[in-house]
Amino acid sequence: MSERSCLAVILAAGEGTRMKSSVPKVLHPVGGLPMVAHVVRAASSAGVGSVALVVGRGAQDVEAAVRPFAQHVSIHVQTERLGTAHAVLAARSAIASGFDDVVVMFGDTPLVDAAALGKARAKLSAGADIVVMGFHPADPAGYGRLVEHDHKLFAIVEDKDANPDQKKIGYCNGGLMAISGKHALSLLEAVSNMNAKGEYYLTDIVSIGHARGLHAVSVEVDAASVLGVNTRVELAEAEALFQAQTRKSMMLAGVSMIAPETVFFTWDTEVGTETTLEPNVFFGPGVKIEGGVTIKAFCHIEGASVAAGAEIGPYARLRPGADLRAKSKAGNFVEIKKAVIGEGAKVNHLTYIGDADIGAGANIGAGTITCNYDGYNKHMTQIGAGAFIGSNTALVAPVSVGANAIVAAGSVITRNVPDDAIAYGRARQEMREGGALHLHARNKAIKDNKKSK
Ligand code: UD1
Ligand code: MG
């Protein structure tokens, strides 16, 4: 990355009224992460060290959302919305502190392409003064048109100000701009609001710069990377694009998917190579799957880690703190929360394991439940290595079962079971020879008696 210092001014003052939400627009998530945090992540990965956030409302929440992704964040409030140049100037103090590069980004554009941002910065270091991200939208209406000649950018004309010839230009302003830090403030300060919208247009700095003999160019990017979100319909479009990109990069990195369009990832999902994901799998935040894992159809996984060679599902739910070690198994209708499932241990059917530590090679029978909650507090269940828990066992925590111990099916275990012991926690079975014959005869007689009446 470039050695040049860089400030990203991120415009996030949009009211977002069309979202019909009490939450600021830029905090709506794509891939489980607020849109504005995607923008900051992209800036950071293009080598941007400082972020100036221009916000309208919800300043604290917006700051909290981006804080983990940038070294230095300053917050600037734009109280009146007088245009994009006016918004950038809300961060005047940050810009004035002196950076080699200033990049302007929009907080509602979550799929911004970090590589293109890096390219734009490279053009600044090669001598350009202003670099604009251009794209070819399906319909240019509403966008600023890039007036270029011979790879030189002379002006950006906003849609409302464009003449019929300029309206025919298909190459448009994506919104992102990289500006040489030494010219940024004086260019912004020269912008007026004498235009069709009566706004201070950031885009005017191109023609102002041209008149001053400065050099402006464009970098072309994909339409997807400049998709701005104004409604929940566009939010879903951005989500679909995010998922499509993530699936593709997962597959190219060695993850197999039978029906990729049915698998959903979060921004931080990690999946190792040679892992297979069957259809209809959902990953919430904080999931780490190692290589060589098979996740069968219809699983919901969040906050969990799964080690190499494990097999999950079909129809399994792994909740936060589920830690499945190598070659372990969690089968159908199994829910696991805050529990270690030791190496090679099996929890194959219809089970709830919560607040537990299951030793290596243990076998947890169908229908086993850890009774971890007494209505007030959570309690631990410990199962030793190689233990065998019979089907339909209730483990009333806090309780432990020792290594290689056996628990009989149908038990309710309330006392600790030592290593190598066998525990029966169920009523003894009673029997009467021929008792069934007697019962059949009696019940048939009652039925016959009713019919004859
Ligand atoms: C802007 C560009 C246009 C480009 C388009 C790409 C200008 C003048 N025009 O137009 O060339 O094709 O984006 O999507 O820059 N904002 C503030 N405060 C303000 C005004 C805007 O924070 O006072 C923020 C908005 O919340 C938004 C961004 O700046 O995130 C862009 O503003 P918007 O009004 O959407 O500009 P466009 O008309 O779309
Ligand atoms: Mg817009």
JSON list of C-alpha atoms in Angstrom, two decimals, residues 246-397:
[
{"chain": "A", "resi": 246, "resn": "THR", "atom": "CA", "xyz": [-19.11, -13.89, -1.01]},
{"chain": "A", "resi": 247, "resn": "ARG", "atom": "CA", "xyz": [-20.26, -17.23, -2.46]},
{"chain": "A", "resi": 248, "resn": "LYS", "atom": "CA", "xyz": [-18.02, -16.74, -5.45]},
{"chain": "A", "resi": 249, "resn": "SER", "atom": "CA", "xyz": [-14.94, -15.90, -3.41]},
{"chain": "A", "resi": 250, "resn": "MET", "atom": "CA", "xyz": [-15.65, -18.85, -1.07]},
{"chain": "A", "resi": 251, "resn": "MET", "atom": "CA", "xyz": [-15.88, -21.26, -4.01]},
{"chain": "A", "resi": 252, "resn": "LEU", "atom": "CA", "xyz": [-12.74, -19.87, -5.61]},
{"chain": "A", "resi": 253, "resn": "ALA", "atom": "CA", "xyz": [-10.98, -20.37, -2.26]},
{"chain": "A", "resi": 254, "resn": "GLY", "atom": "CA", "xyz": [-11.88, -24.08, -2.22]},
{"chain": "A", "resi": 255, "resn": "VAL", "atom": "CA", "xyz": [-15.31, -24.33, -0.58]},
{"chain": "A", "resi": 256, "resn": "SER", "atom": "CA", "xyz": [-17.87, -26.53, -2.38]},
{"chain": "A", "resi": 257, "resn": "MET", "atom": "CA", "xyz": [-21.53, -25.62, -2.58]},
{"chain": "A", "resi": 258, "resn": "ILE", "atom": "CA", "xyz": [-24.17, -27.69, -4.34]},
{"chain": "A", "resi": 259, "resn": "ALA", "atom": "CA", "xyz": [-26.65, -24.81, -4.53]},
{"chain": "A", "resi": 260, "resn": "PRO", "atom": "CA", "xyz": [-24.66, -21.67, -3.68]},
{"chain": "A", "resi": 261, "resn": "GLU", "atom": "CA", "xyz": [-27.69, -19.43, -4.14]},
{"chain": "A", "resi": 262, "resn": "THR", "atom": "CA", "xyz": [-29.24, -21.01, -1.02]},
{"chain": "A", "resi": 263, "resn": "VAL", "atom": "CA", "xyz": [-26.26, -20.50, 1.29]},
{"chain": "A", "resi": 264, "resn": "PHE", "atom": "CA", "xyz": [-26.05, -17.22, 3.23]},
{"chain": "A", "resi": 265, "resn": "PHE", "atom": "CA", "xyz": [-22.94, -15.74, 4.79]},
{"chain": "A", "resi": 266, "resn": "THR", "atom": "CA", "xyz": [-22.12, -12.94, 7.20]},
{"chain": "A", "resi": 267, "resn": "TRP", "atom": "CA", "xyz": [-19.28, -10.51, 6.48]},
{"chain": "A", "resi": 268, "resn": "ASP", "atom": "CA", "xyz": [-16.94, -12.35, 8.90]},
{"chain": "A", "resi": 269, "resn": "THR", "atom": "CA", "xyz": [-17.77, -15.99, 8.07]},
{"chain": "A", "resi": 270, "resn": "GLU", "atom": "CA", "xyz": [-14.61, -18.08, 7.69]},
{"chain": "A", "resi": 271, "resn": "VAL", "atom": "CA", "xyz": [-14.74, -21.42, 5.89]},
{"chain": "A", "resi": 272, "resn": "GLY", "atom": "CA", "xyz": [-11.70, -23.62, 5.20]},
{"chain": "A", "resi": 273, "resn": "THR", "atom": "CA", "xyz": [-10.83, -25.39, 1.98]},
{"chain": "A", "resi": 274, "resn": "GLU", "atom": "CA", "xyz": [-12.41, -28.71, 1.01]},
{"chain": "A", "resi": 275, "resn": "THR", "atom": "CA", "xyz": [-15.43, -27.98, 3.14]},
{"chain": "A", "resi": 276, "resn": "THR", "atom": "CA", "xyz": [-18.76, -28.84, 1.55]},
{"chain": "A", "resi": 277, "resn": "LEU", "atom": "CA", "xyz": [-21.88, -26.82, 2.22]},
{"chain": "A", "resi": 278, "resn": "GLU", "atom": "CA", "xyz": [-25.11, -28.54, 1.23]},
{"chain": "A", "resi": 279, "resn": "PRO", "atom": "CA", "xyz": [-28.17, -26.44, 0.29]},
{"chain": "A", "resi": 280, "resn": "ASN", "atom": "CA", "xyz": [-29.97, -24.06, 2.65]},
{"chain": "A", "resi": 281, "resn": "VAL", "atom": "CA", "xyz": [-27.32, -23.23, 5.21]},
{"chain": "A", "resi": 282, "resn": "PHE", "atom": "CA", "xyz": [-27.33, -19.88, 7.05]},
{"chain": "A", "resi": 283, "resn": "PHE", "atom": "CA", "xyz": [-24.27, -18.40, 8.77]},
{"chain": "A", "resi": 284, "resn": "GLY", "atom": "CA", "xyz": [-24.80, -15.68, 11.37]},
{"chain": "A", "resi": 285, "resn": "PRO", "atom": "CA", "xyz": [-21.92, -13.62, 12.78]},
{"chain": "A", "resi": 286, "resn": "GLY", "atom": "CA", "xyz": [-18.74, -15.02, 14.29]},
{"chain": "A", "resi": 287, "resn": "VAL", "atom": "CA", "xyz": [-18.52, -18.40, 12.55]},
{"chain": "A", "resi": 288, "resn": "LYS", "atom": "CA", "xyz": [-15.25, -20.20, 11.89]},
{"chain": "A", "resi": 289, "resn": "ILE", "atom": "CA", "xyz": [-15.37, -23.47, 9.96]},
{"chain": "A", "resi": 290, "resn": "GLU", "atom": "CA", "xyz": [-12.12, -25.29, 9.32]},
{"chain": "A", "resi": 291, "resn": "GLY", "atom": "CA", "xyz": [-11.30, -27.34, 6.24]},
{"chain": "A", "resi": 292, "resn": "GLY", "atom": "CA", "xyz": [-12.73, -30.73, 5.32]},
{"chain": "A", "resi": 293, "resn": "VAL", "atom": "CA", "xyz": [-15.99, -30.16, 7.15]},
{"chain": "A", "resi": 294, "resn": "THR", "atom": "CA", "xyz": [-19.35, -31.27, 5.77]},
{"chain": "A", "resi": 295, "resn": "ILE", "atom": "CA", "xyz": [-22.36, -29.14, 6.59]},
{"chain": "A", "resi": 296, "resn": "LYS", "atom": "CA", "xyz": [-25.47, -30.95, 5.46]},
{"chain": "A", "resi": 297, "resn": "ALA", "atom": "CA", "xyz": [-28.66, -29.27, 4.35]},
{"chain": "A", "resi": 298, "resn": "PHE", "atom": "CA", "xyz": [-30.75, -26.87, 6.46]},
{"chain": "A", "resi": 299, "resn": "CYS", "atom": "CA", "xyz": [-28.37, -25.76, 9.21]},
{"chain": "A", "resi": 300, "resn": "HIS", "atom": "CA", "xyz": [-28.40, -22.46, 11.13]},
{"chain": "A", "resi": 301, "resn": "ILE", "atom": "CA", "xyz": [-24.97, -21.58, 12.53]},
{"chain": "A", "resi": 302, "resn": "GLU", "atom": "CA", "xyz": [-23.86, -18.48, 14.48]},
{"chain": "A", "resi": 303, "resn": "GLY", "atom": "CA", "xyz": [-20.99, -17.71, 16.84]},
{"chain": "A", "resi": 304, "resn": "ALA", "atom": "CA", "xyz": [-19.70, -21.26, 16.47]},
{"chain": "A", "resi": 305, "resn": "SER", "atom": "CA", "xyz": [-16.42, -22.88, 15.56]},
{"chain": "A", "resi": 306, "resn": "VAL", "atom": "CA", "xyz": [-16.17, -26.23, 13.80]},
{"chain": "A", "resi": 307, "resn": "ALA", "atom": "CA", "xyz": [-12.87, -28.07, 13.45]},
{"chain": "A", "resi": 308, "resn": "ALA", "atom": "CA", "xyz": [-11.54, -30.16, 10.58]},
{"chain": "A", "resi": 309, "resn": "GLY", "atom": "CA", "xyz": [-13.40, -33.27, 9.53]},
{"chain": "A", "resi": 310, "resn": "ALA", "atom": "CA", "xyz": [-16.54, -32.56, 11.57]},
{"chain": "A", "resi": 311, "resn": "GLU", "atom": "CA", "xyz": [-20.01, -33.32, 10.18]},
{"chain": "A", "resi": 312, "resn": "ILE", "atom": "CA", "xyz": [-22.93, -31.04, 10.92]},
{"chain": "A", "resi": 313, "resn": "GLY", "atom": "CA", "xyz": [-26.62, -31.56, 10.12]},
{"chain": "A", "resi": 314, "resn": "PRO", "atom": "CA", "xyz": [-28.86, -31.99, 8.34]},
{"chain": "A", "resi": 315, "resn": "TYR", "atom": "CA", "xyz": [-31.10, -29.64, 10.33]},
{"chain": "A", "resi": 316, "resn": "ALA", "atom": "CA", "xyz": [-28.63, -28.71, 13.07]},
{"chain": "A", "resi": 317, "resn": "ARG", "atom": "CA", "xyz": [-28.52, -25.44, 14.98]},
{"chain": "A", "resi": 318, "resn": "LEU", "atom": "CA", "xyz": [-25.19, -24.26, 16.35]},
{"chain": "A", "resi": 319, "resn": "ARG", "atom": "CA", "xyz": [-25.52, -21.24, 18.64]},
{"chain": "A", "resi": 320, "resn": "PRO", "atom": "CA", "xyz": [-22.87, -18.91, 20.09]},
{"chain": "A", "resi": 321, "resn": "GLY", "atom": "CA", "xyz": [-20.09, -20.71, 21.91]},
{"chain": "A", "resi": 322, "resn": "ALA", "atom": "CA", "xyz": [-20.63, -24.05, 20.18]},
{"chain": "A", "resi": 323, "resn": "ASP", "atom": "CA", "xyz": [-17.11, -25.43, 19.74]},
{"chain": "A", "resi": 324, "resn": "LEU", "atom": "CA", "xyz": [-17.03, -28.63, 17.76]},
{"chain": "A", "resi": 325, "resn": "ARG", "atom": "CA", "xyz": [-13.65, -30.31, 17.73]},
{"chain": "A", "resi": 326, "resn": "ALA", "atom": "CA", "xyz": [-12.11, -32.38, 14.96]},
{"chain": "A", "resi": 327, "resn": "LYS", "atom": "CA", "xyz": [-14.20, -35.20, 13.49]},
{"chain": "A", "resi": 328, "resn": "SER", "atom": "CA", "xyz": [-17.10, -34.63, 15.88]},
{"chain": "A", "resi": 329, "resn": "LYS", "atom": "CA", "xyz": [-20.70, -34.92, 14.70]},
{"chain": "A", "resi": 330, "resn": "ALA", "atom": "CA", "xyz": [-23.88, -32.97, 15.36]},
{"chain": "A", "resi": 331, "resn": "GLY", "atom": "CA", "xyz": [-26.80, -34.52, 13.54]},
{"chain": "A", "resi": 332, "resn": "ASN", "atom": "CA", "xyz": [-30.42, -33.79, 12.78]},
{"chain": "A", "resi": 333, "resn": "PHE", "atom": "CA", "xyz": [-32.50, -31.66, 15.14]},
{"chain": "A", "resi": 334, "resn": "VAL", "atom": "CA", "xyz": [-29.55, -31.06, 17.45]},
{"chain": "A", "resi": 335, "resn": "GLU", "atom": "CA", "xyz": [-29.08, -27.69, 19.12]},
{"chain": "A", "resi": 336, "resn": "ILE", "atom": "CA", "xyz": [-25.72, -26.82, 20.69]},
{"chain": "A", "resi": 337, "resn": "LYS", "atom": "CA", "xyz": [-24.97, -23.66, 22.69]},
{"chain": "A", "resi": 338, "resn": "LYS", "atom": "CA", "xyz": [-21.81, -22.69, 24.61]},
{"chain": "A", "resi": 339, "resn": "ALA", "atom": "CA", "xyz": [-20.45, -26.22, 24.66]},
{"chain": "A", "resi": 340, "resn": "VAL", "atom": "CA", "xyz": [-17.35, -28.08, 23.61]},
{"chain": "A", "resi": 341, "resn": "ILE", "atom": "CA", "xyz": [-18.03, -31.26, 21.66]},
{"chain": "A", "resi": 342, "resn": "GLY", "atom": "CA", "xyz": [-14.76, -33.16, 21.99]},
{"chain": "A", "resi": 343, "resn": "GLU", "atom": "CA", "xyz": [-12.80, -34.75, 19.20]},
{"chain": "A", "resi": 344, "resn": "GLY", "atom": "CA", "xyz": [-14.77, -37.54, 17.55]},
{"chain": "A", "resi": 345, "resn": "ALA", "atom": "CA", "xyz": [-17.73, -37.17, 19.92]},
{"chain": "A", "resi": 346, "resn": "LYS", "atom": "CA", "xyz": [-21.19, -37.75, 18.45]},
{"chain": "A", "resi": 347, "resn": "VAL", "atom": "CA", "xyz": [-24.43, -35.95, 19.15]},
{"chain": "A", "resi": 348, "resn": "ASN", "atom": "CA", "xyz": [-26.48, -37.40, 16.39]},
{"chain": "A", "resi": 349, "resn": "HIS", "atom": "CA", "xyz": [-30.20, -36.94, 16.96]},
{"chain": "A", "resi": 350, "resn": "LEU", "atom": "CA", "xyz": [-32.82, -34.72, 18.61]},
{"chain": "A", "resi": 351, "resn": "THR", "atom": "CA", "xyz": [-30.67, -33.29, 21.39]},
{"chain": "A", "resi": 352, "resn": "TYR", "atom": "CA", "xyz": [-30.04, -30.04, 23.27]},
{"chain": "A", "resi": 353, "resn": "ILE", "atom": "CA", "xyz": [-26.53, -29.51, 24.62]},
{"chain": "A", "resi": 354, "resn": "GLY", "atom": "CA", "xyz": [-26.03, -26.17, 26.40]},
{"chain": "A", "resi": 355, "resn": "ASP", "atom": "CA", "xyz": [-23.32, -25.06, 28.86]},
{"chain": "A", "resi": 356, "resn": "ALA", "atom": "CA", "xyz": [-21.49, -28.35, 28.58]},
{"chain": "A", "resi": 357, "resn": "ASP", "atom": "CA", "xyz": [-18.15, -29.94, 28.02]},
{"chain": "A", "resi": 358, "resn": "ILE", "atom": "CA", "xyz": [-18.38, -33.25, 26.17]},
{"chain": "A", "resi": 359, "resn": "GLY", "atom": "CA", "xyz": [-15.19, -35.33, 26.19]},
{"chain": "A", "resi": 360, "resn": "ALA", "atom": "CA", "xyz": [-13.51, -36.86, 23.16]},
{"chain": "A", "resi": 361, "resn": "GLY", "atom": "CA", "xyz": [-15.26, -39.87, 21.66]},
{"chain": "A", "resi": 362, "resn": "ALA", "atom": "CA", "xyz": [-18.34, -39.60, 23.88]},
{"chain": "A", "resi": 363, "resn": "ASN", "atom": "CA", "xyz": [-21.65, -40.75, 22.42]},
{"chain": "A", "resi": 364, "resn": "ILE", "atom": "CA", "xyz": [-24.74, -38.75, 23.25]},
{"chain": "A", "resi": 365, "resn": "GLY", "atom": "CA", "xyz": [-27.92, -40.75, 22.58]},
{"chain": "A", "resi": 366, "resn": "ALA", "atom": "CA", "xyz": [-31.02, -39.48, 20.79]},
{"chain": "A", "resi": 367, "resn": "GLY", "atom": "CA", "xyz": [-33.20, -37.13, 22.78]},
{"chain": "A", "resi": 368, "resn": "THR", "atom": "CA", "xyz": [-30.60, -36.26, 25.42]},
{"chain": "A", "resi": 369, "resn": "ILE", "atom": "CA", "xyz": [-31.19, -32.90, 27.08]},
{"chain": "A", "resi": 370, "resn": "THR", "atom": "CA", "xyz": [-28.87, -30.88, 29.29]},
{"chain": "A", "resi": 371, "resn": "CYS", "atom": "CA", "xyz": [-31.19, -29.18, 31.80]},
{"chain": "A", "resi": 372, "resn": "ASN", "atom": "CA", "xyz": [-28.89, -26.17, 32.12]},
{"chain": "A", "resi": 373, "resn": "TYR", "atom": "CA", "xyz": [-31.27, -23.49, 33.39]},
{"chain": "A", "resi": 374, "resn": "ASP", "atom": "CA", "xyz": [-33.19, -23.31, 36.65]},
{"chain": "A", "resi": 375, "resn": "GLY", "atom": "CA", "xyz": [-35.09, -20.19, 35.74]},
{"chain": "A", "resi": 376, "resn": "TYR", "atom": "CA", "xyz": [-32.39, -17.97, 37.29]},
{"chain": "A", "resi": 377, "resn": "ASN", "atom": "CA", "xyz": [-28.93, -19.32, 36.51]},
{"chain": "A", "resi": 378, "resn": "LYS", "atom": "CA", "xyz": [-27.17, -21.50, 33.98]},
{"chain": "A", "resi": 379, "resn": "HIS", "atom": "CA", "xyz": [-25.25, -24.59, 35.12]},
{"chain": "A", "resi": 380, "resn": "MET", "atom": "CA", "xyz": [-22.58, -26.78, 33.55]},
{"chain": "A", "resi": 381, "resn": "THR", "atom": "CA", "xyz": [-22.74, -30.40, 32.48]},
{"chain": "A", "resi": 382, "resn": "GLN", "atom": "CA", "xyz": [-19.44, -32.29, 32.15]},
{"chain": "A", "resi": 383, "resn": "ILE", "atom": "CA", "xyz": [-19.25, -35.53, 30.23]},
{"chain": "A", "resi": 384, "resn": "GLY", "atom": "CA", "xyz": [-15.97, -37.45, 30.29]},
{"chain": "A", "resi": 385, "resn": "ALA", "atom": "CA", "xyz": [-14.15, -38.89, 27.31]},
{"chain": "A", "resi": 386, "resn": "GLY", "atom": "CA", "xyz": [-15.66, -42.07, 25.93]},
{"chain": "A", "resi": 387, "resn": "ALA", "atom": "CA", "xyz": [-18.84, -41.81, 28.02]},
{"chain": "A", "resi": 388, "resn": "PHE", "atom": "CA", "xyz": [-22.07, -43.27, 26.63]},
{"chain": "A", "resi": 389, "resn": "ILE", "atom": "CA", "xyz": [-25.27, -41.38, 27.37]},
{"chain": "A", "resi": 390, "resn": "GLY", "atom": "CA", "xyz": [-28.36, -43.51, 26.63]},
{"chain": "A", "resi": 391, "resn": "SER", "atom": "CA", "xyz": [-31.26, -42.12, 24.65]},
{"chain": "A", "resi": 392, "resn": "ASN", "atom": "CA", "xyz": [-33.76, -39.77, 26.24]},
{"chain": "A", "resi": 393, "resn": "THR", "atom": "CA", "xyz": [-31.55, -38.85, 29.17]},
{"chain": "A", "resi": 394, "resn": "ALA", "atom": "CA", "xyz": [-32.08, -35.63, 31.11]},
{"chain": "A", "resi": 395, "resn": "LEU", "atom": "CA", "xyz": [-28.83, -34.33, 32.63]},
{"chain": "A", "resi": 396, "resn": "VAL", "atom": "CA", "xyz": [-29.84, -31.96, 35.43]},
{"chain": "A", "resi": 397, "resn": "ALA", "atom": "CA", "xyz": [-26.96, -29.51, 35.74]}
]
